[in-house]
Amino acid sequence: MMSQAVEIYDTTLRDGSQGEGISFSVADKIRIAEKLDSFGVHYVEGGWPGSNPKDIEFFKQAAKRKWKNTRIAAFGSTRRKKVAVEDDAQVRLLLEAKTPVITIFGKTWLLHVKEVLHTTPRENLAMIADTVRFLKDKGKYVIYDAEHALDGYQDDPKYALATWQAAQDAGADFVVLCDTNGGRLPTEVENITTEARAKLSCNIGIHTHNDIGLGVANALAGVEAGASQVQGTINGYGERTGNCNLTSVIPSLVLKVGRKSIPKAKVKKLREVARFVDEVANQIPDRRQPWIGGTAFAHKGGMHVNAVQKVAHSFEHINPEAVGNSRRILVSDLAGRSNIVMKAQEMGIQVDNDTPQLKNILAKVKEQEHLGYDYEGAEGSLALLIRKALGRVEPAFDLEAYHVSMRGDALEHVCEATVKVKVGDQSAHTVADGDGPVNALDQALRNALRGFYPVLKKVRLTDYKVRILNSGTGTAAKTRVLIESTDGKERWYTVGVDVNIIEASLQALLDSIEYRLLKK
Ligand SMILES: [Zn+2]
């Protein structure tokens, strides 16, 4: 039993799309299903054909495709009360979805049977059995999702078991215990799953929600007690606080518990899959997401970094590459020499622990951070600072003078910038208009320099963030400007700080241009 394989059942497209702010078009759903198929997910639940036309269209398109690893499942409910199953329109739509797998949910909890369905305990058992048997007779693989399985069992274990048994005896391939309200504890899940495992002979699955932050822990507890299928969503999308997060469950099962599930080689694609789904769902990735988030293997404290430099696993629970993530060294005022060395090496700058300028670089970083600079988000400026301290950068140009002005009336305003730059013994003097002072300055600078450095023609500003520091001092507060630039291939980030927002922006712009010119 301990080495039993665990199947992954993804419900991102159905339960996940119930999450606030999540909405998928049919094309989105197909793209995600294809991604999950190539990742090796065993089942993809595409939607509820009885609930909306979009899901019906998804199944139409899915039926025409070849799936390599995944079996597509349609989701629906048991027949309505007092209706023959073959006359139930919703059940018919499930068959018309033409999927190899059909998942139906039914009631475990007497409270729901009586107060929500307004039917008898006996009719509920018949609804479960009739629907499962009908679908089995049509040749389907049938997964029975026992809604409120854990709450229902807690309330009346005998009746709960009777509902699961009804599904099993009618031929269900899986009975899945659902913590629909998401409020159960791992010990409860383990005890009830153990009980179900002892009484049932069919496969058991586990479907948990994350209302008290235990969705993943509860799924793992279910697996420990004998469940061989885990249902969840990518990135934990779902109603309220979400579903069991497959991006945590999968590596936990494969890399920690040592279960056979998604192949290890595929788990290396985990981060890519999660980011892809975030992208399609138009969600900002959660940087602190376990396993795959941007900060999951980021080291900041100097002593930690020193230890990681010597032995990576001394402060890492696993090799980040196992899930497609990577180690990041953060440089901040907590930094030690090791942070600088590792960061510099990461950026391709030749330094080691014995480089004599190291002490000065560290002192400079700490001094700048004290002034309000932040290099964690501005690696371009940090690379320049290190190279300058090492004496390895020749200034590409000098800004001799600049002027920014703004004039306007009730209808419109215009910003204009003038710059004078010197490259070697040649000078250039340019004027440019812009949508704002920073935009005008950026245009004027690049107009002045691109005659000398044609590569700058492709460079553009893609993001601009302003943060007011020590805002208690009102207008005299310092401003930190962070800008993102791109040349169409690479992106880099630079920072500037000053009491004057234009001056702070200018510093970040100059760093951005200088950083790009380092590469030539
Ligand atoms: Zn659910």
Tab-separated table of N, CA and C in Angstrom, residues 363-375 385 497 507:
chain	number	residue	atom	x	y	z
A	363	ALA	N	30.511	47.979	1.330
A	363	ALA	CA	30.295	49.237	2.049
A	363	ALA	C	29.438	50.187	1.210
A	364	LYS	N	29.701	50.210	-0.096
A	364	LYS	CA	28.963	51.094	-0.999
A	364	LYS	C	27.482	50.671	-1.063
A	365	VAL	N	27.239	49.364	-1.184
A	365	VAL	CA	25.855	48.868	-1.242
A	365	VAL	C	25.110	49.263	0.026
A	366	LYS	N	25.759	49.048	1.182
A	366	LYS	CA	25.097	49.375	2.447
A	366	LYS	C	24.816	50.867	2.560
A	367	GLU	N	25.762	51.674	2.112
A	367	GLU	CA	25.596	53.118	2.160
A	367	GLU	C	24.431	53.562	1.260
A	368	GLN	N	24.395	53.016	0.041
A	368	GLN	CA	23.339	53.373	-0.906
A	368	GLN	C	21.961	52.951	-0.376
A	369	GLU	N	21.915	51.749	0.214
A	369	GLU	CA	20.631	51.277	0.727
A	369	GLU	C	20.158	52.163	1.875
A	370	HIS	N	21.110	52.666	2.628
A	370	HIS	CA	20.770	53.575	3.714
A	370	HIS	C	20.140	54.852	3.148
A	371	LEU	N	20.594	55.255	1.975
A	371	LEU	CA	20.054	56.466	1.334
A	371	LEU	C	18.679	56.217	0.697
A	372	GLY	N	18.298	54.933	0.612
A	372	GLY	CA	16.979	54.635	0.055
A	372	GLY	C	17.010	53.794	-1.216
A	373	TYR	N	18.196	53.463	-1.725
A	373	TYR	CA	18.284	52.605	-2.914
A	373	TYR	C	17.880	51.193	-2.522
A	374	ASP	N	17.338	50.470	-3.491
A	374	ASP	CA	16.954	49.094	-3.223
A	374	ASP	C	17.407	48.265	-4.417
A	375	TYR	N	18.397	47.406	-4.187
A	375	TYR	CA	18.963	46.665	-5.323
A	375	TYR	C	18.303	45.315	-5.557
A	385	LEU	N	27.161	49.251	-10.355
A	385	LEU	CA	27.867	49.639	-9.132
A	385	LEU	C	29.081	48.729	-8.912
A	497	VAL	N	17.346	57.480	-6.667
A	497	VAL	CA	16.739	58.034	-5.450
A	497	VAL	C	17.125	59.501	-5.323
A	507	GLN	N	18.519	59.432	-12.848
A	507	GLN	CA	19.537	58.447	-12.419
A	507	GLN	C	19.197	57.047	-12.938
